[in-house]
């Protein structure tokens, strides 16, 4: 038998065909395998393939033969990840707000390569989660990586911290001055990444949304501060901070808010919300929410700068909830 142009890579191509073209539900006959190899510049016959399969098994690949009628097919059995595990990872990537859409698609494509071609098709699904708003900061991955680097090398960092304005633009806080802190913890809370850092000027632990951090720099000549403050924290409880889930009747709620609260609503509901000016210092907007006690509590926490204007039953529910809470303190 003559050798193909890629004959020396035969075992690599065999592993490739088993990884990509076979699974528990999709096997290939010897003829199909030989034809696939030939298309890739590798010649093979029945006798040599039997020997090659044994070598792959010795190497650790779970090559399984199955009889179906007159045909005997071969496929890869056990893999590094089970299909259910890959689906779980894909769902998590799609659901994570702190991962931008573009990066989500790139990660899912990589996960698909850990399954067969047919199994990969079942991973190309959309997880429908009401109100899901992905972060709009495409550099969040780089920021997270640099923050971990700073934590591991025990150095301080500085950055510009941003907020949303009424034009839906991220603009610097603190008049554009640098924030210099000692990074200690990365916390995933309410589906967003936060940096917990020691702020030396006030001697306190502060939190920063990672997707609001811009122009991050590592200060390699300045070691971190605040070790004693961090040592006093109950890390598991500290890291489990979360925002309450919204459960209740879904409806459109119109609100009138002060301009300094705009960023809070963009962060929660995304940039697609319509902001209608209402006087010099306020705007109106409508959001679709689950009207629950948690939602009403969230609105209350924002203070007098936020007012529910409609529908009437939601406004009345807020009044009753406020009266109920007030009654506790009488």
Coordinates of C-alpha atoms in Angstrom, one line a residue:
X1 CA 0.0 0.0 0.0
X2 CA 1.4 3.4 -1.0
X3 CA 1.8 6.0 1.7
X4 CA -0.1 9.2 1.6
X5 CA 1.4 12.7 1.9
X6 CA 0.4 12.9 5.6
X7 CA 1.2 9.3 6.5
X8 CA 3.4 10.2 9.4
X9 CA 0.5 12.0 11.0
X10 CA -1.8 9.0 10.7
X11 CA -2.3 8.5 14.5
X12 CA -3.0 12.2 15.0
X13 CA -5.7 12.1 12.2
X14 CA -7.2 9.0 13.7
X15 CA -7.5 10.7 17.1
X16 CA -9.0 13.8 15.4
X17 CA -11.7 11.8 13.6
X18 CA -12.7 10.0 16.7
X19 CA -12.8 13.2 18.7
X20 CA -14.7 15.2 16.1
X21 CA -16.8 12.8 14.1
X22 CA -17.9 10.1 16.6
X23 CA -19.7 9.8 19.9
X24 CA -22.0 7.3 21.7
X25 CA -24.8 8.0 19.1
X26 CA -22.6 8.3 16.0
X27 CA -20.1 5.7 15.0
X28 CA -18.1 5.1 11.8
X29 CA -17.4 1.9 9.8
X30 CA -13.8 1.0 8.8
X31 CA -14.6 2.0 5.3
X32 CA -15.8 5.4 6.4
X33 CA -12.7 5.9 8.5
X34 CA -10.4 4.9 5.7
X35 CA -12.2 7.2 3.2
X36 CA -11.9 10.1 5.7
X37 CA -8.2 9.4 6.2
X38 CA -7.7 9.3 2.4
X39 CA -9.2 12.7 2.0
X40 CA -6.6 14.0 4.5
X41 CA -3.7 12.4 2.7
X42 CA -3.4 9.3 4.8
X43 CA -3.8 5.7 3.4
X44 CA -5.1 2.9 5.5
X45 CA -6.5 -0.6 5.2
X46 CA -8.6 -2.8 7.5
X47 CA -5.6 -4.7 9.0
X48 CA -3.6 -1.7 9.9
X49 CA -6.6 0.1 11.3
X50 CA -7.2 -2.7 13.8
X51 CA -3.7 -2.3 15.0
X52 CA -4.0 1.5 15.1
X53 CA -7.1 1.2 17.2
X54 CA -5.3 -1.0 19.7
X55 CA -2.5 1.6 19.9
X56 CA -5.0 4.4 20.6
X57 CA -6.5 2.3 23.4
X58 CA -3.1 1.7 24.9
X59 CA -2.6 5.5 24.8
X60 CA -5.8 6.0 26.8
X61 CA -8.5 6.7 24.2
X62 CA -11.8 4.8 24.8
X63 CA -12.3 3.3 21.3
X64 CA -15.5 1.3 21.3
X65 CA -16.8 -1.1 18.6
X66 CA -20.5 -1.7 18.2
X67 CA -22.3 -4.2 15.9
X68 CA -25.3 -2.8 14.1
X69 CA -26.8 -5.3 11.7
X70 CA -24.1 -6.3 9.2
X71 CA -21.9 -3.3 10.0
X72 CA -19.4 -2.8 12.8
X73 CA -18.9 0.8 13.8
X74 CA -16.3 2.5 16.0
X75 CA -16.7 5.6 18.2
X76 CA -15.0 7.4 21.1
X77 CA -16.7 6.6 24.4
X78 CA -15.4 8.4 27.5
X79 CA -14.3 12.0 27.0
X80 CA -12.6 14.6 29.2
X81 CA -16.0 16.3 29.7
X82 CA -19.5 14.6 29.5
X83 CA -22.0 16.3 27.3
X84 CA -24.1 17.3 30.3
X85 CA -21.1 19.0 31.9
X86 CA -20.4 21.0 28.7
X87 CA -24.1 22.1 28.5
X88 CA -23.8 23.3 32.1
X89 CA -20.7 25.3 31.2
X90 CA -22.3 26.8 28.1
X91 CA -25.4 27.8 30.1
X92 CA -23.2 29.4 32.7
X93 CA -21.2 31.4 30.1
X94 CA -24.4 32.6 28.4
X95 CA -26.1 33.5 31.6
X96 CA -23.1 35.4 33.2
X97 CA -23.7 39.1 33.0
X98 CA -20.0 39.9 33.5
X99 CA -18.9 38.2 30.3
X100 CA -19.5 40.3 27.2
X101 CA -21.6 38.8 24.3
X102 CA -18.6 38.6 22.0
X103 CA -16.5 36.8 24.5
X104 CA -19.4 34.5 25.4
X105 CA -19.6 33.3 21.8
X106 CA -15.8 32.8 21.6
X107 CA -15.8 30.7 24.8
X108 CA -18.8 28.6 23.7
X109 CA -17.0 27.9 20.4
X110 CA -14.0 26.6 22.3
X111 CA -16.3 24.4 24.5
X112 CA -17.9 23.0 21.4
X113 CA -14.5 21.6 20.3
X114 CA -14.5 19.4 23.4
X115 CA -17.5 17.5 22.0
X116 CA -18.1 15.7 18.7
X117 CA -19.4 17.7 15.8
X118 CA -23.0 16.4 16.3
X119 CA -22.9 17.0 20.1
X120 CA -21.5 20.5 19.5
X121 CA -24.8 21.4 17.6
X122 CA -26.7 20.7 20.8
X123 CA -24.5 23.2 22.6
X124 CA -25.4 26.0 20.2
X125 CA -28.5 27.0 22.2
X126 CA -29.7 30.1 23.8
X127 CA -30.4 30.2 27.5
X128 CA -33.5 32.5 27.9
X129 CA -33.2 34.5 31.1
X130 CA -35.6 37.4 31.5
X131 CA -33.9 40.7 31.9
X132 CA -30.4 39.5 31.2
X133 CA -28.1 42.4 30.4
X134 CA -24.5 41.6 29.5
X135 CA -21.7 43.9 30.5
X136 CA -20.8 46.4 27.8
X137 CA -17.1 46.6 28.8
X138 CA -15.3 44.4 26.3
X139 CA -12.0 44.7 28.3
X140 CA -13.4 43.2 31.5
X141 CA -11.4 40.0 30.9
X142 CA -8.1 41.9 30.7
X143 CA -9.0 43.9 33.8
X144 CA -9.8 40.7 35.8
X145 CA -6.5 39.1 34.7
X146 CA -4.5 42.2 35.7
X147 CA -6.2 42.4 39.1
X148 CA -5.4 38.7 39.8
X149 CA -1.8 39.5 38.8
X150 CA -1.7 42.4 41.2
X151 CA -3.1 40.2 44.0
X152 CA -0.7 37.4 43.3
X153 CA 2.3 39.7 43.2
X154 CA 1.2 41.7 46.3
X155 CA 1.2 45.2 44.7
X156 CA -1.2 48.2 44.7
X157 CA -3.1 49.3 41.6
X158 CA -4.5 52.6 40.3
X159 CA -7.3 53.2 37.8
X160 CA -10.1 55.5 36.7
X161 CA -13.5 54.5 38.0
X162 CA -16.5 55.3 35.8
X163 CA -20.2 55.8 36.0
X164 CA -23.2 56.2 33.6
X165 CA -24.4 59.6 32.7
X166 CA -27.8 60.6 31.2
X167 CA -26.4 60.2 27.7
X168 CA -25.7 56.6 28.5
X169 CA -21.9 57.1 28.4
X170 CA -19.4 55.8 30.9
X171 CA -17.6 58.9 32.3
X172 CA -14.9 59.1 35.0
X173 CA -15.8 59.7 38.6
X174 CA -13.8 61.8 41.0
X175 CA -13.2 64.5 38.3
X176 CA -11.0 62.0 36.4
X177 CA -8.5 61.6 39.3
X178 CA -6.9 58.2 39.8
X179 CA -8.2 55.7 42.4
X180 CA -5.2 54.0 44.1
X181 CA -6.0 50.9 46.2
X182 CA -4.6 47.6 47.5
X183 CA -6.6 44.8 45.8
X184 CA -7.4 41.8 47.9
X185 CA -10.5 39.9 46.8
X186 CA -12.4 39.3 43.6
X187 CA -16.1 38.8 44.4
X188 CA -18.9 37.6 42.1
X189 CA -22.1 39.2 43.5
X190 CA -25.4 39.7 41.8
X191 CA -23.9 38.3 38.6
X192 CA -21.2 41.1 38.5
X193 CA -17.5 41.0 39.3
X194 CA -16.4 43.3 42.1
X195 CA -13.0 44.2 43.4
X196 CA -12.7 44.4 47.2
X197 CA -9.8 46.6 47.9
X198 CA -8.2 48.5 50.9
X199 CA -8.3 52.2 50.5
X200 CA -5.4 53.6 52.4
X201 CA -6.5 57.2 52.8
X202 CA -9.5 56.2 54.9
X203 CA -8.4 52.8 56.1
X204 CA -11.5 51.0 54.9
X205 CA -12.5 48.2 52.5
X206 CA -14.2 49.5 49.3
X207 CA -15.9 47.7 46.4
X208 CA -15.5 48.5 42.7
X209 CA -17.4 47.0 39.8
X210 CA -14.8 45.5 37.6
X211 CA -16.5 46.5 34.4
X212 CA -16.4 50.1 35.5
X213 CA -12.6 50.1 36.0
X214 CA -10.6 51.7 33.2
X215 CA -6.9 52.4 32.5
X216 CA -5.8 49.9 35.2
X217 CA -2.1 50.0 36.1
X218 CA -0.1 47.9 38.5
X219 CA 2.2 49.9 40.9
X220 CA 5.0 47.3 41.1
X221 CA 7.1 49.5 43.5
X222 CA 4.3 49.8 46.1
X223 CA 3.3 46.7 48.1
X224 CA -0.3 46.2 49.2
X225 CA -1.7 47.6 52.5
X226 CA -4.6 46.6 54.7
X227 CA -3.6 43.0 55.5
X228 CA -4.9 43.4 59.1
X229 CA -8.3 44.7 57.9
X230 CA -8.6 41.8 55.5
X231 CA -7.6 39.2 58.1
X232 CA -10.6 40.4 60.3
X233 CA -13.1 39.6 57.5
X234 CA -15.3 36.5 57.5
X235 CA -14.4 35.7 53.8
X236 CA -17.2 33.2 53.0
X237 CA -19.9 35.5 54.4
X238 CA -18.3 38.6 52.8
X239 CA -18.0 36.9 49.4
X240 CA -21.7 35.8 49.5
X241 CA -23.2 39.2 49.3
X242 CA -26.0 39.2 46.7
X243 CA -29.0 41.2 45.4
X244 CA -32.5 39.7 46.0
X245 CA -34.2 37.9 43.2
X246 CA -37.2 39.5 41.6
X247 CA -40.2 37.2 41.9
X248 CA -43.8 38.3 41.4
X249 CA -46.3 39.6 38.7
X250 CA -44.4 40.8 35.7
X251 CA -45.5 44.2 34.4
X252 CA -44.2 47.5 32.9
X253 CA -43.5 50.0 35.7
X254 CA -43.0 53.7 35.0
X255 CA -40.7 55.7 37.3
X256 CA -39.6 59.2 37.8
X257 CA -36.0 59.4 38.9
X258 CA -33.4 62.0 39.7
X259 CA -30.5 62.2 37.2
X260 CA -28.0 60.9 39.7
X261 CA -29.9 57.6 39.8
X262 CA -29.7 57.0 36.1
X263 CA -26.6 54.9 36.3
X264 CA -28.2 52.5 38.8
X265 CA -31.1 51.8 36.3
X266 CA -28.8 51.4 33.3
X267 CA -26.7 48.9 35.3
X268 CA -29.8 46.9 36.3
X269 CA -31.8 47.1 33.0
X270 CA -29.3 48.0 30.3
X271 CA -28.8 50.8 27.9
X272 CA -32.0 50.1 25.9
X273 CA -34.2 51.8 28.5
X274 CA -35.8 55.0 27.2
X275 CA -35.0 58.1 29.2
X276 CA -37.5 61.0 28.9
X277 CA -36.5 64.3 30.5
X278 CA -38.9 65.6 33.1
X279 CA -37.8 69.0 34.3
X280 CA -34.2 70.1 34.8
X281 CA -33.2 67.3 37.3
X282 CA -35.4 64.3 36.6
X283 CA -36.1 61.7 33.9
X284 CA -38.9 59.2 33.3
X285 CA -38.4 55.6 32.2
X286 CA -40.4 52.4 31.9
X287 CA -39.0 49.0 32.9
X288 CA -40.4 45.5 32.8
X289 CA -40.1 43.9 36.3
X290 CA -41.4 41.3 38.6
X291 CA -43.3 43.3 41.2
X292 CA -42.2 41.6 44.4
X293 CA -41.4 42.7 47.9
X294 CA -37.7 42.5 46.9
X295 CA -38.3 44.9 44.0
X296 CA -40.2 47.4 46.3
X297 CA -37.5 47.1 48.8
X298 CA -34.9 47.9 46.2
X299 CA -36.8 51.0 45.1
X300 CA -37.2 52.1 48.8
X301 CA -33.4 51.7 49.2
X302 CA -32.9 54.3 46.5
X303 CA -34.7 56.9 48.6
X304 CA -36.7 60.0 47.5
X305 CA -34.8 60.2 44.2
X306 CA -37.0 57.4 42.8
X307 CA -40.9 57.5 42.5
X308 CA -43.2 54.9 41.0
X309 CA -45.7 56.8 38.8
X310 CA -47.7 53.9 37.2
X311 CA -49.4 51.6 37.1
X312 CA -51.7 52.6 40.0
X313 CA -51.8 49.1 41.6
X314 CA -48.0 49.0 41.8
X315 CA -47.9 52.5 43.3
X316 CA -50.5 51.5 45.9
X317 CA -48.6 48.3 46.7
X318 CA -45.6 50.5 47.4
X319 CA -47.6 52.8 49.7
X320 CA -48.9 49.8 51.6
X321 CA -45.5 48.2 51.9
X322 CA -44.0 51.6 53.2
X323 CA -46.9 51.8 55.7
X324 CA -46.3 48.3 56.8
X325 CA -42.6 48.9 57.4
X326 CA -43.3 52.2 59.1
X327 CA -45.7 50.4 61.4
X328 CA -42.8 48.3 62.7
X329 CA -41.1 51.4 64.1
X330 CA -44.1 53.0 65.7

